[in-house]
PDB file of C-alpha atoms and ligand atoms in Angstrom:
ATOM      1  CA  UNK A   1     111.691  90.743   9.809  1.00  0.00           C
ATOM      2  CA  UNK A   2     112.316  87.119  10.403  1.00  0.00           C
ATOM      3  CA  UNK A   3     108.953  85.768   9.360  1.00  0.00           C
ATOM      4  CA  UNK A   4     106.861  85.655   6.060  1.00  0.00           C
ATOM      5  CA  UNK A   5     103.651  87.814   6.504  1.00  0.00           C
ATOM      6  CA  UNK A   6     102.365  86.127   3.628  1.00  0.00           C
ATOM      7  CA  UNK A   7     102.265  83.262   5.194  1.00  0.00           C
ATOM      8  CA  UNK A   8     100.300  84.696   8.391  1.00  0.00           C
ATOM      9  CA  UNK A   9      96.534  83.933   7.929  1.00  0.00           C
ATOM     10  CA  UNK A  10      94.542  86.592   9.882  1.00  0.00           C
ATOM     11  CA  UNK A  11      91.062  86.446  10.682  1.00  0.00           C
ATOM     12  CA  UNK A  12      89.108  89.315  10.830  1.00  0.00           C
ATOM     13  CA  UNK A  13      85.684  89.167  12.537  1.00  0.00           C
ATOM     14  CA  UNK A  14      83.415  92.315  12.454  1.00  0.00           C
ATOM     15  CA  UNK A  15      80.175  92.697  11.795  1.00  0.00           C
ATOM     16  CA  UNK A  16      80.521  96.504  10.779  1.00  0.00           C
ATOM     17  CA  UNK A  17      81.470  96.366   6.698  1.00  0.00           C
ATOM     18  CA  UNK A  18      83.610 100.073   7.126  1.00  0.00           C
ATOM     19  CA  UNK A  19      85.887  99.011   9.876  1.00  0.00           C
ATOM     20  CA  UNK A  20      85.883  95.666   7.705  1.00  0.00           C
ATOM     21  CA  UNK A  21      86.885  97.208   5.042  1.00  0.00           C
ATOM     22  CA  UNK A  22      89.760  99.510   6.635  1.00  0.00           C
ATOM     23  CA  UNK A  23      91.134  96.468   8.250  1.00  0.00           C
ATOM     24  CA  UNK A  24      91.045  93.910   5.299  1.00  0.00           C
ATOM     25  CA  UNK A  25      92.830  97.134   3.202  1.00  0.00           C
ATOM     26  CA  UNK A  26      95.260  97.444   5.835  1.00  0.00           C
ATOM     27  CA  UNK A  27      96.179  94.266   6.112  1.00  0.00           C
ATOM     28  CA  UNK A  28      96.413  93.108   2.361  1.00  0.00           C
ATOM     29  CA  UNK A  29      99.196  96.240   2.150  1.00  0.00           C
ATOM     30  CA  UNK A  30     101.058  94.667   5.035  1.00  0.00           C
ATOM     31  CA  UNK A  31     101.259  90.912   2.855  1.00  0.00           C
ATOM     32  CA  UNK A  32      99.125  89.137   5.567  1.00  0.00           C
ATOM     33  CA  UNK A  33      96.631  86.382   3.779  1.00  0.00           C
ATOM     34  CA  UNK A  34      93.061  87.536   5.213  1.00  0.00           C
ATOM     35  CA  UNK A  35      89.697  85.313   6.271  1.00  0.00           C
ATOM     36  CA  UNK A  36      86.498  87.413   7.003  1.00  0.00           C
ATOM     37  CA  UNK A  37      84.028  86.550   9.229  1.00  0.00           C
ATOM     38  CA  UNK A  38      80.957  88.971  10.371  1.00  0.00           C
ATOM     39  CA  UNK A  39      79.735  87.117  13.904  1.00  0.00           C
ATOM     40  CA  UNK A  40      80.862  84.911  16.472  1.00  0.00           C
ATOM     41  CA  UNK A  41      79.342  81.410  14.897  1.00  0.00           C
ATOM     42  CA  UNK A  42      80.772  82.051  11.289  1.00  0.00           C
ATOM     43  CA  UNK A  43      84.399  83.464  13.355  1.00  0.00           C
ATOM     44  CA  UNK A  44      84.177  79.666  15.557  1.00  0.00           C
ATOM     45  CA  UNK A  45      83.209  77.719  12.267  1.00  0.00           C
ATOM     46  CA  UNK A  46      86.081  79.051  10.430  1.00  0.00           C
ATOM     47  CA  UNK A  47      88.408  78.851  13.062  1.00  0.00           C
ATOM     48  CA  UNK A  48      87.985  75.183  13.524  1.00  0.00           C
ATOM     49  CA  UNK A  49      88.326  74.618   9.366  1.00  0.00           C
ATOM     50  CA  UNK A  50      91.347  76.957   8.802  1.00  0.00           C
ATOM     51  CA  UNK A  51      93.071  77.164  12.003  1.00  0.00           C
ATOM     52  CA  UNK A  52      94.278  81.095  11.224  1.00  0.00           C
ATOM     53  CA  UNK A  53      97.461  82.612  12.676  1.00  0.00           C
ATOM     54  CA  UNK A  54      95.787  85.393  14.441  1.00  0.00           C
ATOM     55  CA  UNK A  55      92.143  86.532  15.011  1.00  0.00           C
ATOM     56  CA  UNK A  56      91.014  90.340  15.283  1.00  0.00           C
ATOM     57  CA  UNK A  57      87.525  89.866  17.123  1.00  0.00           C
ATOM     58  CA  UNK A  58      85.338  92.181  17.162  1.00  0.00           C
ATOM     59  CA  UNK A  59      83.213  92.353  20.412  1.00  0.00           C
ATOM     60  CA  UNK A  60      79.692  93.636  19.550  1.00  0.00           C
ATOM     61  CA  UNK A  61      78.077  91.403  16.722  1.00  0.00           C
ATOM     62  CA  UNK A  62      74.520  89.982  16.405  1.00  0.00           C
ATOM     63  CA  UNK A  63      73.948  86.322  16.289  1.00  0.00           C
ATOM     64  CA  UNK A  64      77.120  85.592  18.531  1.00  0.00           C
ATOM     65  CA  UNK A  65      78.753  88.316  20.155  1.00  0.00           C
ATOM     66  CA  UNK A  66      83.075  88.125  20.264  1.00  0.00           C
ATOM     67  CA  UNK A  67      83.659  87.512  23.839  1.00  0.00           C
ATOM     68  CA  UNK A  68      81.054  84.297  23.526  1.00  0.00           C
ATOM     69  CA  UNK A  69      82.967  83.141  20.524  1.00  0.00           C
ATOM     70  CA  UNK A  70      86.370  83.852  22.239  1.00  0.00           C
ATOM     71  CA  UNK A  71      85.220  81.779  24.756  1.00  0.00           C
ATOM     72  CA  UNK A  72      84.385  78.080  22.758  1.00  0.00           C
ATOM     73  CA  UNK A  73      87.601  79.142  20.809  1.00  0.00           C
ATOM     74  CA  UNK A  74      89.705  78.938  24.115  1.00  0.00           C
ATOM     75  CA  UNK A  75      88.312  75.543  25.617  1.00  0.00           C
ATOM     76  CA  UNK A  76      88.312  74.044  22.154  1.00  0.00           C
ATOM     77  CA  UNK A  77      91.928  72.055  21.616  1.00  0.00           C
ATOM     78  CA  UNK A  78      92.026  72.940  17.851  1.00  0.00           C
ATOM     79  CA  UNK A  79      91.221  76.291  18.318  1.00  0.00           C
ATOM     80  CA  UNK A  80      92.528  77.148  21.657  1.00  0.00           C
ATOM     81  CA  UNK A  81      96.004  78.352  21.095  1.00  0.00           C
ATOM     82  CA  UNK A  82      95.414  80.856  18.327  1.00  0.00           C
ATOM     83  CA  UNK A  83      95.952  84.398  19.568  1.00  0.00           C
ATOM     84  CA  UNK A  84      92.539  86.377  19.938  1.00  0.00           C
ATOM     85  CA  UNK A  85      92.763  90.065  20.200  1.00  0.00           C
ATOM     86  CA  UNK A  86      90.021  91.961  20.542  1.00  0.00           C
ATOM     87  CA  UNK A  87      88.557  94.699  18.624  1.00  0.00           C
ATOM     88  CA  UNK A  88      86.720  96.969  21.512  1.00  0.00           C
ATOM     89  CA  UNK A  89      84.544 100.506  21.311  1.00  0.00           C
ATOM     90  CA  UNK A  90      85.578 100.572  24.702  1.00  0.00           C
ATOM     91  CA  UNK A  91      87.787  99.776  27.467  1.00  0.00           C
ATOM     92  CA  UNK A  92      86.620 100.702  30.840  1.00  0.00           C
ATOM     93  CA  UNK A  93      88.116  98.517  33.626  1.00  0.00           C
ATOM     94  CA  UNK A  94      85.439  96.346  34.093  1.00  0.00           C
ATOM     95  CA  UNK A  95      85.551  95.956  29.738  1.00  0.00           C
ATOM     96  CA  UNK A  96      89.094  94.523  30.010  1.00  0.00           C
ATOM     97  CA  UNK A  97      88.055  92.572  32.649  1.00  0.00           C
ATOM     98  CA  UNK A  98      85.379  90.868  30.652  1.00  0.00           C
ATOM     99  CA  UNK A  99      87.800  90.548  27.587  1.00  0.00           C
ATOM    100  CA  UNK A 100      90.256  88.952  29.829  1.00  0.00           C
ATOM    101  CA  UNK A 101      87.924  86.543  31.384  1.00  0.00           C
ATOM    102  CA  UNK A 102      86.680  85.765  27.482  1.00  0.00           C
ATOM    103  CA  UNK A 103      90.287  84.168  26.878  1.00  0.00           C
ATOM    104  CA  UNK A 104      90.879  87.094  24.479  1.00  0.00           C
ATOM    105  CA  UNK A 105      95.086  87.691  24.897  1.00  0.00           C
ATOM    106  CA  UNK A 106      94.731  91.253  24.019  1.00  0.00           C
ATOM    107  CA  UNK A 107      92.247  94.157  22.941  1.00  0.00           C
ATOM    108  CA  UNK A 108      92.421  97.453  20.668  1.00  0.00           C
ATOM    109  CA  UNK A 109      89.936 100.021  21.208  1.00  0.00           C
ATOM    110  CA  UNK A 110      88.316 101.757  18.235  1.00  0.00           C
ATOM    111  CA  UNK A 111      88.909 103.882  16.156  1.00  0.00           C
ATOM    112  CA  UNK A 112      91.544 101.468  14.998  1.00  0.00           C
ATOM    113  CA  UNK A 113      95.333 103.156  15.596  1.00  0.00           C
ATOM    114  CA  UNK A 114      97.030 101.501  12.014  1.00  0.00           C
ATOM    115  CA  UNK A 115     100.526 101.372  13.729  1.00  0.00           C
ATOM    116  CA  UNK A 116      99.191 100.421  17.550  1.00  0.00           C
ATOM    117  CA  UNK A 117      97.579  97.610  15.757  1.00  0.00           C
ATOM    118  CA  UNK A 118     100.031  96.375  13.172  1.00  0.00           C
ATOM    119  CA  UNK A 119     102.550  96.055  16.370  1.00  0.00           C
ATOM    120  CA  UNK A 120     100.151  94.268  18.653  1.00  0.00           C
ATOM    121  CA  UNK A 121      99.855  91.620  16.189  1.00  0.00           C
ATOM    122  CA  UNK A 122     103.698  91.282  15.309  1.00  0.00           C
ATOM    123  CA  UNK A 123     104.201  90.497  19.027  1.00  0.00           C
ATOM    124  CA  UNK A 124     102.498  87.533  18.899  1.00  0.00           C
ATOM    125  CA  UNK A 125     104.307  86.103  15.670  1.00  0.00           C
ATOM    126  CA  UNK A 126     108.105  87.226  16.666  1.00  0.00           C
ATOM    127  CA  UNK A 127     107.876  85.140  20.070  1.00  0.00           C
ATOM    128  CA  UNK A 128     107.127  82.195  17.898  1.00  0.00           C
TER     129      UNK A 128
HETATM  130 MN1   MN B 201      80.317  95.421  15.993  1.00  0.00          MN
END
């Protein structure tokens, strides 16, 4: 590997505290540094304060859902580049659609695949 996970800051928005959980543990063992958020406003907030590497967004969340948060994180100049991909129950065509339109740059449907995700995410850091 060419980069430093360590240095990687990953936020992880999701409003459900077992996924949370599973993808805070799974991250910690792969060295990246972790930020929690658990809805859209607290995810945009943080965002803007800590500028994180990547953001896992999960879609369905009360107060601010993910895609409404993905999209003030896109048009936003401090925020706009970071690499949003979404955490989805489910992907029908017209799903992936919306997550497109959101700004998110990928999606992941649940249950979360350990090894589909880990890879997602280390496209986006070995272009860099
Ligand atoms: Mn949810």
């Amino acid at each position: 590997m060419t980069w430093n996970q360590k240095e990687k800051v990953i936020l992880i928005v999701e409003d459900d505290h077992k996924s949370l959980k599973l993808i805070r543990d799974l991250l910690t063992l792969s060295e990246y540094t972790i930020l929690e958020a658990t809805n859209g406003k607290q995810a945009v907030k943080i965002s803007r304060k800590e500028r994180p590497d990547l953001i896992l967004m999960d879609i369905q969340m009360s107060v601010m859902d993910g895609l409404e948060a993905t999209r003030i994180l896109k048009t936003n100049e401090k925020t706009k580049n970071i690499p949003v991909i979404a955490l989805t129950a489910y992907a029908m065509e017209k799903d992936e659609k919306r997550i497109r339109e959101a700004g998110c740059d990928d999606y992941i449907t649940k249950p979360i695949n350990i090894s589909e995700l880990l890879k997602t995410m280390e496209a986006y850091f070995c272009d860099n």
